[in-house]
mmCIF file of N, CA and C in Angstrom:
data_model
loop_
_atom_site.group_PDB
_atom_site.id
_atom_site.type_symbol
_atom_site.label_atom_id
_atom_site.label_comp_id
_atom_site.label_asym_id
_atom_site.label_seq_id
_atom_site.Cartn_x
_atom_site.Cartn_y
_atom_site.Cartn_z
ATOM 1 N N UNK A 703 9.754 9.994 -21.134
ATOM 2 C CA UNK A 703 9.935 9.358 -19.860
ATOM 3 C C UNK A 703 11.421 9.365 -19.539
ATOM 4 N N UNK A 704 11.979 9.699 -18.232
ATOM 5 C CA UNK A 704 13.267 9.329 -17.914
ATOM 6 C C UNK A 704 13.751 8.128 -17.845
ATOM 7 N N UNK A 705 15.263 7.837 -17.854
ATOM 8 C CA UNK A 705 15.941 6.861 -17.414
ATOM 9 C C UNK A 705 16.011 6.914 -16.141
ATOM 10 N N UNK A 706 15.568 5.955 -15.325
ATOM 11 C CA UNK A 706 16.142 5.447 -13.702
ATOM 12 C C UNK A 706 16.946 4.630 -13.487
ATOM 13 N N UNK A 707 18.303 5.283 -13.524
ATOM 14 C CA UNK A 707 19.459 4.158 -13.303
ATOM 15 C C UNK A 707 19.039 3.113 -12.003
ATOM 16 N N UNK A 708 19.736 1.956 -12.620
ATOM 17 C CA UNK A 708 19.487 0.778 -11.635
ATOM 18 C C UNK A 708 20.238 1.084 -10.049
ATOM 19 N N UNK A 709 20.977 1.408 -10.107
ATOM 20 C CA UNK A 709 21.743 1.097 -9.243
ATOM 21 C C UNK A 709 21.752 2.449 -8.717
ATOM 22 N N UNK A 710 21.449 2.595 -7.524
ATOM 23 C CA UNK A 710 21.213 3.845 -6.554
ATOM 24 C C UNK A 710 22.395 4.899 -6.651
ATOM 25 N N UNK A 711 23.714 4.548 -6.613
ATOM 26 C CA UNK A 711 25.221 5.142 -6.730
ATOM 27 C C UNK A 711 25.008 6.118 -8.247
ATOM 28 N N UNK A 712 24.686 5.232 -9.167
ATOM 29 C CA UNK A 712 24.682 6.006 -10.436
ATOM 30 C C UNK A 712 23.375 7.830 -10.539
ATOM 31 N N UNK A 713 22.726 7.726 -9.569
ATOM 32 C CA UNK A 713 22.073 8.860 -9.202
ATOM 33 C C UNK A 713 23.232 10.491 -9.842
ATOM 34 N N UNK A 714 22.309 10.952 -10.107
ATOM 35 C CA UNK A 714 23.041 12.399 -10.441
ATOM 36 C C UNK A 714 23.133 12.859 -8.439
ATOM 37 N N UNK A 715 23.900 14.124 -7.961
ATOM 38 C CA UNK A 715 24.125 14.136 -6.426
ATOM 39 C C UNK A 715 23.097 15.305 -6.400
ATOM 40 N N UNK A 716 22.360 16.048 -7.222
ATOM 41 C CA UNK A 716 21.135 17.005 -7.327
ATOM 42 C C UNK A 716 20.320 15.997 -6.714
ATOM 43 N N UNK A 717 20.022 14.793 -7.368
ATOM 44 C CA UNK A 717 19.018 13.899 -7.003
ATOM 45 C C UNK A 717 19.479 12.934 -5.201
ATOM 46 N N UNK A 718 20.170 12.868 -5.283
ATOM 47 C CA UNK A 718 19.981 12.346 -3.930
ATOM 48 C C UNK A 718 20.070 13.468 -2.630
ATOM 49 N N UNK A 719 20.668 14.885 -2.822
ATOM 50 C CA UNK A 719 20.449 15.535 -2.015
ATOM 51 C C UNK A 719 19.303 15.875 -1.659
ATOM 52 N N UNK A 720 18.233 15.897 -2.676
ATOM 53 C CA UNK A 720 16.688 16.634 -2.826
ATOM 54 C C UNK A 720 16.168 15.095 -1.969
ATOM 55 N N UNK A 721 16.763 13.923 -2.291
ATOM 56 C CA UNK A 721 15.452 13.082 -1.326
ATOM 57 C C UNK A 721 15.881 12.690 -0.341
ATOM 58 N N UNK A 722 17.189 13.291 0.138
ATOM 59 C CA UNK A 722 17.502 14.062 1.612
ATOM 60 C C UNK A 722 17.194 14.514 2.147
ATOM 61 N N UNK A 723 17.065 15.462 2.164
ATOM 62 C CA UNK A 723 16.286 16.750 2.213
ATOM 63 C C UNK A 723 14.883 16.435 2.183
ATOM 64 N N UNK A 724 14.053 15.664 1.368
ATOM 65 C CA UNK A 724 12.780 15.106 1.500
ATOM 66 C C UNK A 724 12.794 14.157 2.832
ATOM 67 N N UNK A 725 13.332 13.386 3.019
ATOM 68 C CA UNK A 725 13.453 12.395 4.310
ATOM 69 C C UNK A 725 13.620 13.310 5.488
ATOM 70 N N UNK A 726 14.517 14.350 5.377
ATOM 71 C CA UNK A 726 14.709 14.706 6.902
ATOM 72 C C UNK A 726 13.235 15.579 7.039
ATOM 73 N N UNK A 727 12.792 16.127 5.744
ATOM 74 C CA UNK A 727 11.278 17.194 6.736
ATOM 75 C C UNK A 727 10.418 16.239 6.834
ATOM 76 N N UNK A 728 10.529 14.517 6.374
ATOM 77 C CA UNK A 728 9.714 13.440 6.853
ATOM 78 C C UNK A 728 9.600 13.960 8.360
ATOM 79 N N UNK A 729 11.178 13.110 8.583
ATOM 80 C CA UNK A 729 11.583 13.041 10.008
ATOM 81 C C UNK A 729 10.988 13.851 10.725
ATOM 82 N N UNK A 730 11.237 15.486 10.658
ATOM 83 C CA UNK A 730 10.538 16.309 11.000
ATOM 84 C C UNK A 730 9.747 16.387 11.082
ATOM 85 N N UNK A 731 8.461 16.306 9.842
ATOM 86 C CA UNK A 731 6.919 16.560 10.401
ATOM 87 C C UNK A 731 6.266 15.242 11.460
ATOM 88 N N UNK A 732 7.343 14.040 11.342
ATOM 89 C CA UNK A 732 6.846 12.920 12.200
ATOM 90 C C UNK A 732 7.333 13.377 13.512
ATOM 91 N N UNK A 733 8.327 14.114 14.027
ATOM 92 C CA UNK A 733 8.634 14.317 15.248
ATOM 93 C C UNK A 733 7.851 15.468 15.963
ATOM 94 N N UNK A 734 7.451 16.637 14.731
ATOM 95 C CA UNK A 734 6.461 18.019 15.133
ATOM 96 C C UNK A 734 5.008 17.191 15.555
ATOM 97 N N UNK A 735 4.695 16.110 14.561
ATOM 98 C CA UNK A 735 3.147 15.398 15.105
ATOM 99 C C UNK A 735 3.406 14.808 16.538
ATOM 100 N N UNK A 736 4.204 13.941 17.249
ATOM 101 C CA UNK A 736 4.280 13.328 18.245
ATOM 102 C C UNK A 736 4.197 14.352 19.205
ATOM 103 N N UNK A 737 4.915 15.361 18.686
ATOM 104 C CA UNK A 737 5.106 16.244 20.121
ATOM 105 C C UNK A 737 3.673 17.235 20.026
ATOM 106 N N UNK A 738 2.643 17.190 19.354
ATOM 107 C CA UNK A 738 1.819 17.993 19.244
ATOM 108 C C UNK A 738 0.477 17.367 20.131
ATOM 109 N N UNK A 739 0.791 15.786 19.704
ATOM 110 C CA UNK A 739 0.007 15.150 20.472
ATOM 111 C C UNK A 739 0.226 14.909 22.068
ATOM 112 N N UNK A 740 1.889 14.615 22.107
ATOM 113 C CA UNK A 740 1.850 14.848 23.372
ATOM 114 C C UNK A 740 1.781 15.808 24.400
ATOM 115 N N UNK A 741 1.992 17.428 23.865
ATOM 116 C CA UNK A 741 1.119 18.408 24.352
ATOM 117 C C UNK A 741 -0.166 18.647 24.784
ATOM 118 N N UNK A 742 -0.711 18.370 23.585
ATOM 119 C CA UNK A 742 -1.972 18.002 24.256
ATOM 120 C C UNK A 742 -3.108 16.923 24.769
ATOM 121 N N UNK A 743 -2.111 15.986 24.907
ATOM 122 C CA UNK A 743 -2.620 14.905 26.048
ATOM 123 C C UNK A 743 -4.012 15.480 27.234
ATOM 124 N N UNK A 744 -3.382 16.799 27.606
ATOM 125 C CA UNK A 744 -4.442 16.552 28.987
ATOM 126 C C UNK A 744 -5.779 17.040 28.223
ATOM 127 N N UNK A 745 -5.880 17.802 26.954
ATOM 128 C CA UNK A 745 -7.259 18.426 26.765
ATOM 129 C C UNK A 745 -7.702 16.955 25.898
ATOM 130 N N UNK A 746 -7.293 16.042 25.260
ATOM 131 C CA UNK A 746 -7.475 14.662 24.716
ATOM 132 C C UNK A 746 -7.977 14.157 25.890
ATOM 133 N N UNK A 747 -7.612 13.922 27.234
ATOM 134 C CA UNK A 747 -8.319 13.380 28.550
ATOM 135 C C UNK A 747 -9.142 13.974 29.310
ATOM 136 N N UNK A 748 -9.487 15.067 28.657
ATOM 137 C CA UNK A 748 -10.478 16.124 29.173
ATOM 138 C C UNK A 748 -11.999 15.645 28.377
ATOM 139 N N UNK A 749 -11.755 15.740 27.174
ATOM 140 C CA UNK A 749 -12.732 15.324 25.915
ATOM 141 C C UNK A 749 -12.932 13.764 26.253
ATOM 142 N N UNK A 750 -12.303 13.128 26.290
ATOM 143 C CA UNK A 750 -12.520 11.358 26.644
ATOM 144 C C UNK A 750 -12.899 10.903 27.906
ATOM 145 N N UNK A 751 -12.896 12.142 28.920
ATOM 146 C CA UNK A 751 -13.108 11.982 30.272
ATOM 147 C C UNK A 751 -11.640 10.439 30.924
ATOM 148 N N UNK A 752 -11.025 10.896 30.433
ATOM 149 C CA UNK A 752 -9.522 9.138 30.349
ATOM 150 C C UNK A 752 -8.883 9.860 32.006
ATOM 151 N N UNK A 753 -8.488 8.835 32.541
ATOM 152 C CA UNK A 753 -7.306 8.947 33.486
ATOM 153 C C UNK A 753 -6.377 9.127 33.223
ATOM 154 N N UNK A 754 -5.381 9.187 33.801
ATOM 155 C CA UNK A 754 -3.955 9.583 33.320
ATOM 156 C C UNK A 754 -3.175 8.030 32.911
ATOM 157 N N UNK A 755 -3.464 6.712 33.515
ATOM 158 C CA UNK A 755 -3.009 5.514 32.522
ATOM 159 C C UNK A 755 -3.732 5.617 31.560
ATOM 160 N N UNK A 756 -5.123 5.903 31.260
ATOM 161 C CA UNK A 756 -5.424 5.584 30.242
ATOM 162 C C UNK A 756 -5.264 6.454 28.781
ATOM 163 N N UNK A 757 -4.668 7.829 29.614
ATOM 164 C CA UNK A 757 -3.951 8.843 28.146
ATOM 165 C C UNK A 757 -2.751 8.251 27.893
ATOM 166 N N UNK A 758 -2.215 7.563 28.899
ATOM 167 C CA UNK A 758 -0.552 6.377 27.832
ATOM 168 C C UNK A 758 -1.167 5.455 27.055
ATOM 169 N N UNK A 759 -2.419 4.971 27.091
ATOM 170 C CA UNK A 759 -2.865 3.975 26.398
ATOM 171 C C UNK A 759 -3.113 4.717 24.754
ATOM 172 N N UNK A 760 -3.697 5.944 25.394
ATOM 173 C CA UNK A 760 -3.810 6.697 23.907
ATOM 174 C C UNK A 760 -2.878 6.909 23.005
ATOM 175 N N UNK A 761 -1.670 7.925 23.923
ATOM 176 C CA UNK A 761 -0.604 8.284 23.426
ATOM 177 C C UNK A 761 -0.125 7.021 22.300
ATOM 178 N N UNK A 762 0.288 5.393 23.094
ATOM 179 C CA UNK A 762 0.585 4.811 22.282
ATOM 180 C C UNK A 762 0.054 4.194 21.286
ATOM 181 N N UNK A 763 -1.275 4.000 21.288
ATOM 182 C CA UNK A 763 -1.981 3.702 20.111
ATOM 183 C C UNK A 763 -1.914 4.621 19.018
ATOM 184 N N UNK A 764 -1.721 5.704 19.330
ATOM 185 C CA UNK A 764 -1.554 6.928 18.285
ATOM 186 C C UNK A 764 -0.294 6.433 17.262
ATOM 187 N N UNK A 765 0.969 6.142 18.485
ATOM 188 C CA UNK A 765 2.128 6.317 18.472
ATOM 189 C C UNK A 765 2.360 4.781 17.114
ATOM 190 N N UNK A 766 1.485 3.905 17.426
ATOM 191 C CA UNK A 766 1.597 2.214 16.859
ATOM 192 C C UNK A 766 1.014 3.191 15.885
ATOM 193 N N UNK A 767 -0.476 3.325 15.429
ATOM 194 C CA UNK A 767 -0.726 3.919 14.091
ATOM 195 C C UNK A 767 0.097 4.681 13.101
ATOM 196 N N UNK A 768 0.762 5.433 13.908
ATOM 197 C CA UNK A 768 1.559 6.499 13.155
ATOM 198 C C UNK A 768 2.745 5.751 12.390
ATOM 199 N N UNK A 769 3.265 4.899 12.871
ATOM 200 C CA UNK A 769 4.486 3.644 12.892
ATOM 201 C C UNK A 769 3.895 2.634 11.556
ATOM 202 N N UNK A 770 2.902 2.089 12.026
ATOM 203 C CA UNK A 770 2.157 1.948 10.780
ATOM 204 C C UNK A 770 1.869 2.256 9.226
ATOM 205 N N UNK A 771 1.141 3.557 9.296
ATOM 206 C CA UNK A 771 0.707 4.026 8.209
ATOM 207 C C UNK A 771 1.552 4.568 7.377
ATOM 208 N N UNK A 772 2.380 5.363 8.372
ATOM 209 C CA UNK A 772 3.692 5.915 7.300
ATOM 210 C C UNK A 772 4.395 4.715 6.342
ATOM 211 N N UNK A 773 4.578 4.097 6.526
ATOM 212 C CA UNK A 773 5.811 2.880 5.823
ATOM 213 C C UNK A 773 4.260 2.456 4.495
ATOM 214 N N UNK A 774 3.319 1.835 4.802
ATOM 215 C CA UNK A 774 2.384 1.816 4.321
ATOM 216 C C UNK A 774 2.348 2.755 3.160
ATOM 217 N N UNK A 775 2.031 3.863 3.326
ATOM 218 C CA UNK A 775 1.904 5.311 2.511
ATOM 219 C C UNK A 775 3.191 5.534 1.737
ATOM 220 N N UNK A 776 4.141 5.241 2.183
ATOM 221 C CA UNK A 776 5.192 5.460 1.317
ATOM 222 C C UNK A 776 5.502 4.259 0.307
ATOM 223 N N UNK A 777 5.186 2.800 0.380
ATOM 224 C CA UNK A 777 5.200 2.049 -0.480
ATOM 225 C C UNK A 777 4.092 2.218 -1.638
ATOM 226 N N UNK A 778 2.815 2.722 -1.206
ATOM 227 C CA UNK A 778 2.322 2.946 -2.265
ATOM 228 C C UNK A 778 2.544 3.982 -3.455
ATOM 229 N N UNK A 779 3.500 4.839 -2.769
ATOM 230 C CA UNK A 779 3.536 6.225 -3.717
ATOM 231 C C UNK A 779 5.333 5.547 -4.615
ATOM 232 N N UNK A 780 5.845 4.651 -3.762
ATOM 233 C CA UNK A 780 7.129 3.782 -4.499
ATOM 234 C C UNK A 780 6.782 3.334 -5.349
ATOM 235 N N UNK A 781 5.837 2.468 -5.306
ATOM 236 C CA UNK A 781 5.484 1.329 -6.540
ATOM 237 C C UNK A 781 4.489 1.834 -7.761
ATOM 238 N N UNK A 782 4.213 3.162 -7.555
ATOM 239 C CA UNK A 782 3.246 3.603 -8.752
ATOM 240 C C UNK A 782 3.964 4.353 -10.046
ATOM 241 N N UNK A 783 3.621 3.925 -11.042
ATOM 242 C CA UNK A 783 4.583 4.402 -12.532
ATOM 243 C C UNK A 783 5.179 5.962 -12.341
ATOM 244 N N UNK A 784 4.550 6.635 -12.017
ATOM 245 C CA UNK A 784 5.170 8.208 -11.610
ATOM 246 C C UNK A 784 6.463 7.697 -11.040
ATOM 247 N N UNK A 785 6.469 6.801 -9.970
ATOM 248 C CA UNK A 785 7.828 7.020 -9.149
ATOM 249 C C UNK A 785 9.005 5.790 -10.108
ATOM 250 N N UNK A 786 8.974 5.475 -11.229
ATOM 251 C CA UNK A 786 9.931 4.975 -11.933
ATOM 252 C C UNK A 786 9.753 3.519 -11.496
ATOM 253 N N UNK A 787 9.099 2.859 -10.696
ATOM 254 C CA UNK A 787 8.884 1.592 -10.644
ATOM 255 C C UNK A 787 8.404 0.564 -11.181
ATOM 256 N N UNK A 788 7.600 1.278 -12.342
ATOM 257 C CA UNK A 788 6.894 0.166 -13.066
ATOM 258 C C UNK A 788 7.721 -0.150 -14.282
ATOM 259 N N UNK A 789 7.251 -1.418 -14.886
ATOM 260 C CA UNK A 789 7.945 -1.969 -15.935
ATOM 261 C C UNK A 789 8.215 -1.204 -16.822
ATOM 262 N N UNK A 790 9.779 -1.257 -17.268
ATOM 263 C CA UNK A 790 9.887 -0.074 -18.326
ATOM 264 C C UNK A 790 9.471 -0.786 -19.313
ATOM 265 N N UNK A 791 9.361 -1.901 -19.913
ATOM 266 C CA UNK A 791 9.585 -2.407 -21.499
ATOM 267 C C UNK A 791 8.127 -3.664 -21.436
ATOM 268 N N UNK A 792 7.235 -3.319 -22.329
ATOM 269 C CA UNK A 792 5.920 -3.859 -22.159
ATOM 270 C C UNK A 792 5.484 -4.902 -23.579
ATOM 271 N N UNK A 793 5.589 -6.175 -23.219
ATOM 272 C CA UNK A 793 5.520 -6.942 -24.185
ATOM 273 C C UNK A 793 4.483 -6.875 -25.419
ATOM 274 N N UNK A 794 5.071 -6.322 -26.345
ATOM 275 C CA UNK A 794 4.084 -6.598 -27.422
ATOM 276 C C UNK A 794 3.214 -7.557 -28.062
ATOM 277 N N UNK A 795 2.087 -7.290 -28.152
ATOM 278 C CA UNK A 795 1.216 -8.658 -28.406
ATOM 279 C C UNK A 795 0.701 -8.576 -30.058
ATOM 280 N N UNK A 796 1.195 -10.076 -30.663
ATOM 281 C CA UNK A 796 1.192 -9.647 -32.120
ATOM 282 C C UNK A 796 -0.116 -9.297 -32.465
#
């Protein structure tokens, strides 16, 4: 098992560039989804038979979910032993 230094600074700079680089194609695939949806808004109001207020109603419900789930999804994949979060030192029971 590795060491995970405590303190974020003590990082090797291999390691914080790579979850740089991981964050920005976040950024990215969250900005390629918004705009994919908002492209196709009118065939989404075609299929729903929606008016045109009621495809902003869509758009943003999409927009609240998406806002949502991400932060969600990423705490769970933080706090699981793979990602160095769990207790390193596990009390022995006599």
């Amino acid at each position: 098992m590795t060491h995970v230094p405590a303190n974020p600074a003590d990082q090797p700079t291999r390691t914080k560039v790579f979850a740089f680089a991981l964050m920005c194609l976040g950024f990215f695939m969250a900005t390629l989804d918004i705009q994919i949806v908002a492209s196709s808004l009118k065939d989404i109001g075609g299929g729903l038979s929606a008016s045109q207020d009621e495809l902003s109603w869509v758009q943003t419900s999409y927009l609240i979910a998406e806002i949502l789930v991400i932060p969600m999804s990423a705490g769970s994949r933080a706090s699981s032993p793979r990602a160095g979060c769990s207790p390193s030192r596990r009390s022995a029971s006599p």
